[in-house]
Structure formats: C-alpha cells, structure tokens
Coordinates of C-alpha atoms and ligand atoms in Angstrom, one line a residue:
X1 CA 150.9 153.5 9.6
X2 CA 150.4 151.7 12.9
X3 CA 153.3 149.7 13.8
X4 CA 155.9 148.7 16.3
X5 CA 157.9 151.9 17.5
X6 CA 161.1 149.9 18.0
X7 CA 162.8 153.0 19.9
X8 CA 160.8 152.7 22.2
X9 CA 161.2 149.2 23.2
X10 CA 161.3 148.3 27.2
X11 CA 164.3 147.2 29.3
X12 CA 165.6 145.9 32.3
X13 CA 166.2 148.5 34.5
X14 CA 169.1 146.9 36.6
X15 CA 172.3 144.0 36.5
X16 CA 170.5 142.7 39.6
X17 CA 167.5 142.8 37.6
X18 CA 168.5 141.1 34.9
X19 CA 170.0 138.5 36.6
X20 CA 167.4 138.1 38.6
X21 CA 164.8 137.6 35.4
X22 CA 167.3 135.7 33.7
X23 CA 167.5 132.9 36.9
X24 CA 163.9 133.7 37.5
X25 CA 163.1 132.2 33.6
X26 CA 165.8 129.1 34.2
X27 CA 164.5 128.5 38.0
X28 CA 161.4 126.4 38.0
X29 CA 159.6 123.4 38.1
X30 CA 162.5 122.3 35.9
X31 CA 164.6 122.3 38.8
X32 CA 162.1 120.7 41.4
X33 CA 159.5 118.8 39.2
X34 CA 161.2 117.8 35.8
X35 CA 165.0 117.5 36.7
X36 CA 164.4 115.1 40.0
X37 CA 162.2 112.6 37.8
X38 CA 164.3 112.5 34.9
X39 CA 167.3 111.9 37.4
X40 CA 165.6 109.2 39.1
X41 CA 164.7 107.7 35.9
X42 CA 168.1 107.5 34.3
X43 CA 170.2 106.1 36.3
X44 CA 170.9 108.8 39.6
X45 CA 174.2 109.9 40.2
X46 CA 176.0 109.0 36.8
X47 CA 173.1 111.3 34.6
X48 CA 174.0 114.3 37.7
X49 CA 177.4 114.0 36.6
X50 CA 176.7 114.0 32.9
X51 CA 174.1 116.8 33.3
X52 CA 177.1 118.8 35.1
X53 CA 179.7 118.5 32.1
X54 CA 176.7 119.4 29.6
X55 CA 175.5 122.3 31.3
X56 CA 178.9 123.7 32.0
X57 CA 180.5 122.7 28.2
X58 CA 177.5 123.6 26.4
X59 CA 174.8 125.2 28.4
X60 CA 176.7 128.4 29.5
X61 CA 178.1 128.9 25.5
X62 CA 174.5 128.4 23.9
X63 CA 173.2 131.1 26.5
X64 CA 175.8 133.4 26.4
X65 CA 175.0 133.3 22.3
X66 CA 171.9 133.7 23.0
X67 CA 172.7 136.5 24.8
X68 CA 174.7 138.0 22.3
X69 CA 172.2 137.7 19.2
X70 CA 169.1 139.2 21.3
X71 CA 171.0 142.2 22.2
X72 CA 172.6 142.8 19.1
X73 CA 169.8 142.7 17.3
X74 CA 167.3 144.2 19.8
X75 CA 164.4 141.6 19.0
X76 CA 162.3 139.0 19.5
X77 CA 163.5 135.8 18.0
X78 CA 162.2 135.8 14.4
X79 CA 163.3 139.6 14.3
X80 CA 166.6 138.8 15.5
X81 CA 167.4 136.4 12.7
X82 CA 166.0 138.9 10.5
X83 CA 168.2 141.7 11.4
X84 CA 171.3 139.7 11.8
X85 CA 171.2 138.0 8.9
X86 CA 168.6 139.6 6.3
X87 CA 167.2 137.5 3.4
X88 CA 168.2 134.5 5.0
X89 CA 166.4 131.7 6.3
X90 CA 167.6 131.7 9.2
X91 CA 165.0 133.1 10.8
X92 CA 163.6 130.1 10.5
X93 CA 165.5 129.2 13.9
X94 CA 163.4 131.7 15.5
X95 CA 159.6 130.3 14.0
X96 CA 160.9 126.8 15.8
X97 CA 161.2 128.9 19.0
X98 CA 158.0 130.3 19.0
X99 CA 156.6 126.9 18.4
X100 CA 158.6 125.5 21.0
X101 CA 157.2 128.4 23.1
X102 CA 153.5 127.4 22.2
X103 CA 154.1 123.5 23.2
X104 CA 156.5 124.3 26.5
X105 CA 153.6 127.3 27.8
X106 CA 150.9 124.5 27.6
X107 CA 151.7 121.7 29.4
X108 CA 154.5 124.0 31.7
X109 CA 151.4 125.4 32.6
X110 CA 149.9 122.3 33.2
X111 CA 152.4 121.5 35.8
X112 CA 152.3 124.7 37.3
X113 CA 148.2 124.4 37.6
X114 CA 148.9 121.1 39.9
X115 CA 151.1 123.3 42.2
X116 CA 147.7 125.4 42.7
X117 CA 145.6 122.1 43.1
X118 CA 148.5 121.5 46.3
X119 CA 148.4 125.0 47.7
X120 CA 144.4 124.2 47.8
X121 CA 144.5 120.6 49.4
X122 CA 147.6 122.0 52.0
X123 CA 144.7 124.7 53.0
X124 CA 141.9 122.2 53.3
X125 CA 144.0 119.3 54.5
X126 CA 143.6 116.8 51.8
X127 CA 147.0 115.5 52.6
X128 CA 146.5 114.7 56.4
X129 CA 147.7 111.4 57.6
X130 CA 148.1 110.0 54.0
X131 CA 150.8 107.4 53.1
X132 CA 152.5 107.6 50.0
X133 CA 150.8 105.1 48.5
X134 CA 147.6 107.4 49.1
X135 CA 149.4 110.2 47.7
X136 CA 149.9 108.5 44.3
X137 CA 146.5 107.8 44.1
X138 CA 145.7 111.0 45.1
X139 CA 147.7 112.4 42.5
X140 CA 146.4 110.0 40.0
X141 CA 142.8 110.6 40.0
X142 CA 143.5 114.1 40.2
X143 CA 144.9 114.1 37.2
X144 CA 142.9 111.3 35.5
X145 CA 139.3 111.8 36.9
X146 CA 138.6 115.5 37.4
X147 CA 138.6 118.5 34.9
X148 CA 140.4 120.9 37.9
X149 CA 143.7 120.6 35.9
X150 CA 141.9 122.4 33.5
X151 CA 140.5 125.1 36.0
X152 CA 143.9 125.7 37.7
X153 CA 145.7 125.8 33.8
X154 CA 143.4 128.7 33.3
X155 CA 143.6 130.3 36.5
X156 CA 147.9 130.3 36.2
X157 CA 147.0 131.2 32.3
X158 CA 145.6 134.1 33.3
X159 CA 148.2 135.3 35.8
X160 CA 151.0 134.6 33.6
X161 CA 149.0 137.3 31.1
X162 CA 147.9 139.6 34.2
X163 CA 151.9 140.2 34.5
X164 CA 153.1 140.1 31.2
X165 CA 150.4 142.9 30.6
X166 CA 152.6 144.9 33.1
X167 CA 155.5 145.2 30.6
X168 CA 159.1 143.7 31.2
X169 CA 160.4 146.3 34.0
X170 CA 157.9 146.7 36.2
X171 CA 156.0 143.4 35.9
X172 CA 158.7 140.8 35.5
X173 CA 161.6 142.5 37.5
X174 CA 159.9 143.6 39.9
X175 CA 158.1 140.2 40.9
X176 CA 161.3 138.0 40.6
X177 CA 163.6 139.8 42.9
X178 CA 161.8 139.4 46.0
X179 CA 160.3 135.6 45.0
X180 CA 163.7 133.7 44.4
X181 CA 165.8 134.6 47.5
X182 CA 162.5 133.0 49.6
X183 CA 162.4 130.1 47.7
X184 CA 166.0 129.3 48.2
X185 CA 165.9 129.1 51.7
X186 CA 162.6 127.0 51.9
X187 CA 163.8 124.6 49.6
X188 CA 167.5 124.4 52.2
X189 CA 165.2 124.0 55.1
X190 CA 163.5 121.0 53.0
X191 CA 166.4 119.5 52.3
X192 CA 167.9 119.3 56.2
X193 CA 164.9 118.0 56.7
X194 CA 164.8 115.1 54.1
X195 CA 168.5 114.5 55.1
X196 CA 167.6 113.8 59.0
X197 CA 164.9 111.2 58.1
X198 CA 165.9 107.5 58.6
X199 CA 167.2 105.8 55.9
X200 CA 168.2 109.3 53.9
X201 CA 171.6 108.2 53.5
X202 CA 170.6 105.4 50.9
X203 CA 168.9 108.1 48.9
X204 CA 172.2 110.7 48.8
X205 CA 173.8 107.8 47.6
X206 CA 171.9 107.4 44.3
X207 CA 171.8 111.2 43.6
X208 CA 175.4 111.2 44.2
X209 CA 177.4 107.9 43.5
X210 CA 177.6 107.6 39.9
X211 CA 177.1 104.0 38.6
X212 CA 178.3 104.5 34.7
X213 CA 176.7 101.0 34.1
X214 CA 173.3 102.7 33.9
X215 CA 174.3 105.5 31.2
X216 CA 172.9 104.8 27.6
X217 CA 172.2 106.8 24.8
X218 CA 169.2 107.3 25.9
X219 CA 170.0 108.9 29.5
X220 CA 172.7 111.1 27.8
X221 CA 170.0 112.7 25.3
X222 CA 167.8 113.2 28.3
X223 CA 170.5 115.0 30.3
X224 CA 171.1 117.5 27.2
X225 CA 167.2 118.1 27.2
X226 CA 167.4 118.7 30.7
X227 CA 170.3 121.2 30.6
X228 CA 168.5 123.1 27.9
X229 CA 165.0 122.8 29.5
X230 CA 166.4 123.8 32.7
X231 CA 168.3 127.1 32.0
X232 CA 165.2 127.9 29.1
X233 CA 167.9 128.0 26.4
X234 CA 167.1 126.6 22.7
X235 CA 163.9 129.0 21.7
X236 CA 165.1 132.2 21.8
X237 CA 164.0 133.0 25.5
X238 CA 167.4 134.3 26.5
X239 CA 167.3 136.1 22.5
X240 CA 164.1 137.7 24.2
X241 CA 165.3 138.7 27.3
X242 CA 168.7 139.6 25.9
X243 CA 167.2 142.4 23.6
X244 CA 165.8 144.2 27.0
X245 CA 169.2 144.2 28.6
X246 CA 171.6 147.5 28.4
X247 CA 174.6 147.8 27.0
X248 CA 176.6 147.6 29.8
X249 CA 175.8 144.2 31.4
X250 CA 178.6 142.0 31.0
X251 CA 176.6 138.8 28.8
X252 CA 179.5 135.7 30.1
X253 CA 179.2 136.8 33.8
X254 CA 175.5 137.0 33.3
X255 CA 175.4 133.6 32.1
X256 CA 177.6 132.0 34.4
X257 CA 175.6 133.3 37.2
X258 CA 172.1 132.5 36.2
X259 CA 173.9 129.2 35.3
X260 CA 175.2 129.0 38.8
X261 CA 171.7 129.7 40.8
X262 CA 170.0 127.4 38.3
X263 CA 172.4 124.4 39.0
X264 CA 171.9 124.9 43.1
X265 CA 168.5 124.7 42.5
X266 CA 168.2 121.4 40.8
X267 CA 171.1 119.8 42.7
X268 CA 168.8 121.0 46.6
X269 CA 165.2 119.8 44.8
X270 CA 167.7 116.6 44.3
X271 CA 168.4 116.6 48.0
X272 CA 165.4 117.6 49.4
X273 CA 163.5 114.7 47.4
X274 CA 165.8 111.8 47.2
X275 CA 167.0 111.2 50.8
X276 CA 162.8 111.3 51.4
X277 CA 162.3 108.7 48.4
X278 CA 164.1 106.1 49.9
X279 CA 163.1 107.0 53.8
X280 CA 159.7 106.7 52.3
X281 CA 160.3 103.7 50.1
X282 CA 159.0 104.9 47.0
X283 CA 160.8 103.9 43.5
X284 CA 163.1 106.8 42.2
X285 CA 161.8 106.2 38.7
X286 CA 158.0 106.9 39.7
X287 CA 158.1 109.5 36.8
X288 CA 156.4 112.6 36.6
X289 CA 154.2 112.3 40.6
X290 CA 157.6 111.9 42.6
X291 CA 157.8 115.6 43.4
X292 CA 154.1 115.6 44.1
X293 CA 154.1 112.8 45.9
X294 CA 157.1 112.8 48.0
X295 CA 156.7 116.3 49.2
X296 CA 153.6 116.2 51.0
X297 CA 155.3 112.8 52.8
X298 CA 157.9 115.2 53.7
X299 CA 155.8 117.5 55.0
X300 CA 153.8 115.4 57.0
X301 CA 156.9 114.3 59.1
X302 CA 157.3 118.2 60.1
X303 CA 156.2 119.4 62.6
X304 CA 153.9 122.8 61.6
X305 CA 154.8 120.6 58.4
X306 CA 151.2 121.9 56.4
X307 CA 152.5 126.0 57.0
X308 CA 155.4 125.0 55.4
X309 CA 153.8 123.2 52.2
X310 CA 151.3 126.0 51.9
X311 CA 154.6 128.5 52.1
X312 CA 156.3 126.2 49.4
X313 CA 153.2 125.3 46.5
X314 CA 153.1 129.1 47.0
X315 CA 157.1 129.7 46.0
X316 CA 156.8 126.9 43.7
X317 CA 153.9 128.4 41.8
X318 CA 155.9 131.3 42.0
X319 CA 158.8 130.2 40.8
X320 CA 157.2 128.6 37.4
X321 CA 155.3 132.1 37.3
X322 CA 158.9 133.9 36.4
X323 CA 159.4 131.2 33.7
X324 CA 155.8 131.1 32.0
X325 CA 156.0 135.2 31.7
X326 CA 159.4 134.8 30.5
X327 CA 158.0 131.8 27.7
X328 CA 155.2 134.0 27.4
X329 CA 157.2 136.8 27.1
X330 CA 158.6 135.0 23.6
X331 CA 155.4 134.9 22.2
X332 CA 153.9 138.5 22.3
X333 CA 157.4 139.9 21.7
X334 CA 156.8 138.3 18.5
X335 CA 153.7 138.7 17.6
X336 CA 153.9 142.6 18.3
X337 CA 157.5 143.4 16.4
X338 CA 156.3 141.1 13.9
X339 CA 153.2 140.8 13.2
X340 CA 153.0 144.5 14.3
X341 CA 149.9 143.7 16.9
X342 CA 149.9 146.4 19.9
X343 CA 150.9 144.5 22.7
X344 CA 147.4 144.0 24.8
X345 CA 146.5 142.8 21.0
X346 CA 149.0 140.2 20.6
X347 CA 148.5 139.2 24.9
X348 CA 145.0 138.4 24.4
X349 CA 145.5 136.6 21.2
X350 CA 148.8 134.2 22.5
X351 CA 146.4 133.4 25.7
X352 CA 143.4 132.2 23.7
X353 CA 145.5 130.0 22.1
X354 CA 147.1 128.8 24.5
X355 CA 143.9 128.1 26.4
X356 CA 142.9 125.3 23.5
X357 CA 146.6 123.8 24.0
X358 CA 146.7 124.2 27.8
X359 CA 143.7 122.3 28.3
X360 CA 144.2 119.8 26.1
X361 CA 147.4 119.2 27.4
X362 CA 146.2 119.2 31.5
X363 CA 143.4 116.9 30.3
X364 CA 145.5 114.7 28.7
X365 CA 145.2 111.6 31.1
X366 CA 141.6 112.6 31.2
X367 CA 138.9 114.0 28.9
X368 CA 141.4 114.2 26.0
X369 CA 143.4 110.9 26.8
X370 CA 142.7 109.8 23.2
X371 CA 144.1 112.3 21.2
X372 CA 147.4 110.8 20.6
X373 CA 150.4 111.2 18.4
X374 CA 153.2 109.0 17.8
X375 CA 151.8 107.2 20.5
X376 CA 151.8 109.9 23.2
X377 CA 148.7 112.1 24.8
X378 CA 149.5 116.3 24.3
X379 CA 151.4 116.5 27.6
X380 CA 153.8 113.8 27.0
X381 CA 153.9 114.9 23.7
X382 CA 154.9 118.5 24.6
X383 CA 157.2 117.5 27.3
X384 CA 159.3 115.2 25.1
X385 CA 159.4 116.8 21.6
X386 CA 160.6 120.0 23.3
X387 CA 163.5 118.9 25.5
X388 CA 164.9 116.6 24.1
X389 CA 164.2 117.5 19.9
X390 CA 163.4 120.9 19.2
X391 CA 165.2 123.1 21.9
X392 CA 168.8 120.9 21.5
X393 CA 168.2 121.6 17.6
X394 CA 167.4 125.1 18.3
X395 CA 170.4 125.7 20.5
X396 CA 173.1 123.7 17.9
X397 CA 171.2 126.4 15.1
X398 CA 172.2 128.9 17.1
X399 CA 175.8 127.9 18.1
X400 CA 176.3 127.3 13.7
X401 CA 174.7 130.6 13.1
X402 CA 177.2 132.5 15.3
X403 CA 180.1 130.4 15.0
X404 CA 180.1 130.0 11.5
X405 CA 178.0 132.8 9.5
X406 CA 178.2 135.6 12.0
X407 CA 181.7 137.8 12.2
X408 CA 183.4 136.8 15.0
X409 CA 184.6 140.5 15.5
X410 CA 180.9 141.4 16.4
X411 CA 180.2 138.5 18.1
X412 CA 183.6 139.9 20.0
X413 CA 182.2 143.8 20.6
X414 CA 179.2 142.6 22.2
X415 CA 181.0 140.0 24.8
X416 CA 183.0 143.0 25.5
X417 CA 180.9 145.5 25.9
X418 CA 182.9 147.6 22.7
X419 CA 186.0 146.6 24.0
X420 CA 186.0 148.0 27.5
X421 CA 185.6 144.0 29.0
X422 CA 188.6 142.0 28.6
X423 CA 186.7 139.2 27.5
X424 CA 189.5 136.6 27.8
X425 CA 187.5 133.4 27.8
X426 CA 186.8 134.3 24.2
X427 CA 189.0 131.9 22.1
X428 CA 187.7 129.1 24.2
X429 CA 184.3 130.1 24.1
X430 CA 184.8 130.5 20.0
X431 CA 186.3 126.7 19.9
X432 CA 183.2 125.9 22.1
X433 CA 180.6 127.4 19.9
X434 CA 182.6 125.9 16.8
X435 CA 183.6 123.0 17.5
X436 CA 182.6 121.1 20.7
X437 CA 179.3 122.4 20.7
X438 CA 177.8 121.6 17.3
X439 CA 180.0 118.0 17.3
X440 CA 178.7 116.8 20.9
X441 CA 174.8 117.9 20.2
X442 CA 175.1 116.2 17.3
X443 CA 176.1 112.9 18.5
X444 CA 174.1 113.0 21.2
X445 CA 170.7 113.4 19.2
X446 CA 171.6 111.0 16.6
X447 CA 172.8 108.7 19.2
X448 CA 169.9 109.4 21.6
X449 CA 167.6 108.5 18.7
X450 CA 169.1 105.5 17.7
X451 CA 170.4 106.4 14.3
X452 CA 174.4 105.9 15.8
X453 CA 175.4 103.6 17.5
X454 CA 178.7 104.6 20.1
Ligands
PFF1 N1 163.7 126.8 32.6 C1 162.3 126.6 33.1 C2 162.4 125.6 34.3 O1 163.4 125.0 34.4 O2 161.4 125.5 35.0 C3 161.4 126.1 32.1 C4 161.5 127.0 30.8 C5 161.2 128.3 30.9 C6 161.8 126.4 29.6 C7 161.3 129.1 29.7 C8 161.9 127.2 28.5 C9 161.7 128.5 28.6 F1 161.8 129.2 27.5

C-alpha cells in the first residue's frame, strides 16, 4: 500500500534553524502591515500595552503548547489530535486549523501580492513626487480598478509552492536565516529616519502614551487577534513546525525567543510608521493603506530614498514568504499524513485551491466586490473571522486540551526534554494554561462580541 512513511518524516536541522523558521512564520506583514493599522485604529498606546500583557500571559503559553503537542505527536495538526488523544473529537481542533489555514493563505497572500505591486512601481517610479493624498489614491485604484492584485496573488502563490516543494530543511531553513537579520536592520534605519522628521514626536506619543479612555471591548478582542495573528499561533502552525523539531530543542526558550524577535518587530514597524503619520498628517486609523501609504512618503524624504524601498518591498515580500510556506506548510502536511497524497500531490492540489480563494479575495474591492457575507467582501471576511474568531478559539482548544485532558507528566517530559531541563517555570505555565488562559480568552471573545458586558 502507498502511504505516508512516517519514519521518514523531515526536520529542522539546527536550534538556530528552528528559531529562525519559527520567527520567520511569526515575522511578517503582521508585524509591518496588520499590527500598525489595528494599532492606529484602536486607540494607540493603550491597545500596545494591552497587546504586551496578552502576548506575554497568553501568547508565549499557547505556543509553547503548541510546541509541545506537534512534537509529541510528530504530526500535522489533525494527526496530532489523533495520536494524542485517539477516538476523540478532538481532532476536530486541528480541521479548524486547516480551515483557518485555507482563509489566512488567501488573503495573506493578497497582501503579500501588493508588496510585489510596490517593488514594481519603486523600479519604474510610480511613487516619484507623490503626496500622500496621491498615494491613497494610488493605492485605491490599485486595488479597486485593476486585476494586478490577482496577477501578483498568483505570482507569490506560486513561490510560496516553488519552496515548499523544496521540503522543510533545505527550503524553509535555509531561506529564513539569511532574510530576517537584513530585514531587521532596514526596518532600524526606517525608523531613525521616521523619528528625525518634523513633527515625529506627536506620533511616538500615540504609539506610546496610553490613553485607557479609548479601550473597549472591542479593542481588547482585536489585540488578542493580533497577538495570535502575529506569532501564527491558534491553527496548528507551531503543531506543524513543532513535529519537525529534535528532541533536544528546549520548546519554553524557543518560544520566548521567537516571541521576543516577533514583539521588536511590530513595536519598530510601530516606530518607523507612526512618527511619519503625523509628520505627514495622515489619520492613524486610515486602516488597511497606512503601511502602503506612509512608506513610500517616508521614502521620498530620503535621500537614495527609492534604493531603499526597492531593498525593503523586497525584505517585506520576503518576510511574508517565510510565513505563507510556513501556513502553507499546514496544509500539505495534512493533506500528505492524512489524506496519504505524496507530497508534490498534495502541493499542487492546496495551490489550486488556493488560487480560486486567493483571487477572490485580492479582487475583492474589485471584480468580486459583490460577493459578500455577513456584510463583508472575501478579504475582510478572511482577515476578521481568523484573527479575531477562529485562531483565539483554536488557541483556548488547545490550552483545554492540554491542561485538562492531557497528563500533565507528559506534558512535563516534553518541556524538559525527559527530564534533563529543569523546566522550573512549569507550575506557572500549568496555572497559565489552566486557569488564566482559558478564563481571560473567554471573556474577551464573549466580551469582544458583545454577549458580556464588563
Ligand atoms: N504571523 C504571520 C505574520 O504576523 O505576518 C502571519 C501568519 C503566519 C499567521 C502563519 C498565521 C500563520 F499560521
């Protein structure tokens, strides 16, 4: 019989390699698209310090768990559940990943096609001389009047498969090491730019001068999407990943570092962008076009400032490359343990279908504007339902399924490597995973949607 030959399943090859996959699925245009427009639409300062507290409390526990259940069971989501707790329906945590997967990979994609659409305009000089009110509507009609979201979906589509073709070592490690440590430094230099432009200082003080009269339900539920979003936890990504990583890694330091570098990230795209949104007098709240709007007005104010937006649409493409593999990544893992596909079989199949959702979804203020549901077009759609429903609901699944129905000693042996880590955070993280978690993603969902009132 043709199947899956489980032993011999790939792996990471290194700790720096895992680390660097691991920050490489977290780091993206979460960080520099989605977390500086959610910020500036909820309030500034007070959501960064609510997004702090979440991602620390609750984001580092739910992807150390993570962690724990993909390496334990050496599978893909649905196969993880399946091991860990046979005849069960738990697995049914896993099926909401890959759907989460589907709906994140199609309009993430999206996004990540508009960074392609910049790297071409930086090279012909579309943005020349163009104030930010002509950037909006730059940005507008791009997305509104054209099918080229659709041509640049399918030409990231198809590099996102090109990679993940190349297997987890040599394709994803490889790739990610060299691409984060660049980005990093463009975005500092960004941000010492952004910072010396007049008027800057107004913008540092929304991002960091909290003003708790703005928080509402609302802003909270949107800084727990964002925290799971952000460090790709609540799918069964880090499950993925965590079934190619050896034996030896230690899962809590893993997670506090990729944690760490995924934080910085978000809080420099927050100070590259900010200072430059008020220097530039554009409204924080401008929603999903600040990024692309506000960094080709930074750009313009450099000097050799087009070299520099060429150099980062290139790192920003690559950065959301490292996370569409790794959602990608979800997908065929699946589809080849489970549905026991080979694994060029079960590529070729997750790309076609992603090409119907992609498109719809990079069309969506445009040739496919009218397909609606609850009132929002495929990319909102997408966007929303998965940050802010189905990945917090995946992630308190996960925390319940280990806290509660899982022995703790196992849950032990695998934070401690068998014993030989000390592991001495482990009665907090227990309580965390228990208690704290489960209780405050509770509240903040049924809060978030209306149906409490605190
Ligand atoms: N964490 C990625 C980012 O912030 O850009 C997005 C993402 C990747 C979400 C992978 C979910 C995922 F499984």
């Amino acid at each position: 019989m043709s199947g899956f030959d489980f032993s011999k399943r790939d792996s990471f090859g290194s700790r720096l390699g895992v680390v660097a996959a691991a920050a490489g699925s977290a780091v993206g245009l979460g960080n520099i698209w989605r977390f500086p427009y959610v910020l500036g639409e909820n309030g500034g300062g007070a959501f960064l310090i609510i997004y702090l507290v979440i991602m620390f409390a609750i984001g580092i526990p739910v992807m150390m768990s993570e962690l724990v259940i993909g390496r334990r069971s050496q599978r893909n989501p649905v196969g993880a559940f399946r091991v860990l707790a046979p005849g069960k329906p738990w697995y049914l945590v896993g099926m909401m990943g890959i759907i989460s997967a589907f709906m994140i990979l199609a309009f993430y994609t999206a996004v990540a096609g508009w960074t392609l659409e910049y790297i071409y305009q930086t090279l012909t000089g579309g943005f020349s001389g163009k104030s930010s009110v002509e950037l909006t509507a730059m940005f507008d009609s791009f997305r509104s009047e054209s099918l080229r979201p659709a041509l640049w979906f399918s030409v990231f589509m198809i590099a996102t498969s090109a990679i993940v073709l190349g297997g987890v070592r040599k394709g994803i490690e490889k790739s990610t090491k060299i691409m984060m440590p660049l980005l990093f430094i463009l975005l500092l230099v960004m941000c010492i730019k952004s910072l010396t432009l007049p008027g800057a200082g107004k913008g540092m003080e929304f991002l960091f001068k909290p003003d708790f009269s703005k928080i509402t339900g609302t802003t909270v539920l949107m800084a727990l999407g964002q925290v799971f979003f952000s460090l790709s936890i609540g799918m069964g990504t880090i499950i993925t990943y965590g079934s190619y990583i050896q034996k030896d890694n230690n899962l809590a330091g893993t997670s506090v570092q990729v944690s760490l570098i995924d934080t910085a990230v978000a809080v420099l795209a927050g100070i590259a962008i900010f200072p430059a949104v008020f220097a530039f007098g554009i409204s924080p709240s401008s929603g999903e076009a600040l990024t692309f709007i506000v960094l080709p007005g930074i750009f313009q104010q450099m000097p050799g400032g087009m070299i520099f937006a060429f150099m980062f649409f290139l790192l920003l493409a690559l950065a959301a490359l490292t996370s569409t593999i790794s959602v990608l990544e979800v997908i065929v893992a699946y589809f080849s343990e489970q549905l026991r596909l080979t694994r060029r079989k079960a590529i070729i199949l997750a790309t076609l279908s992603m090409f119907v959702l992609g498109i719809t979804a990079s069309l969506s203020l445009g040739l496919t504007s009218r397909i609606k549901l609850f009132g929002l077009n495929t990319f909102d759609l997408f966007n929303t339902t998965t940050a802010n429903i189905l990945l917090p609901l995946g992630g308190l699944l996960i925390v319940i399924f280990l806290g509660w129905f899982f022995p703790g000693r196992d849950v032990k042996d695998e934070l401690s490597n068998g014993g030989s880590l000390k592991a001495r955070y482990y009665s907090l993280y227990r309580f965390i995973i228990r208690f704290v978690a489960p209780i405050a993603i509770t509240i903040v969902f049924l809060n978030g949607i209306g149906l409490l009132k605190i």
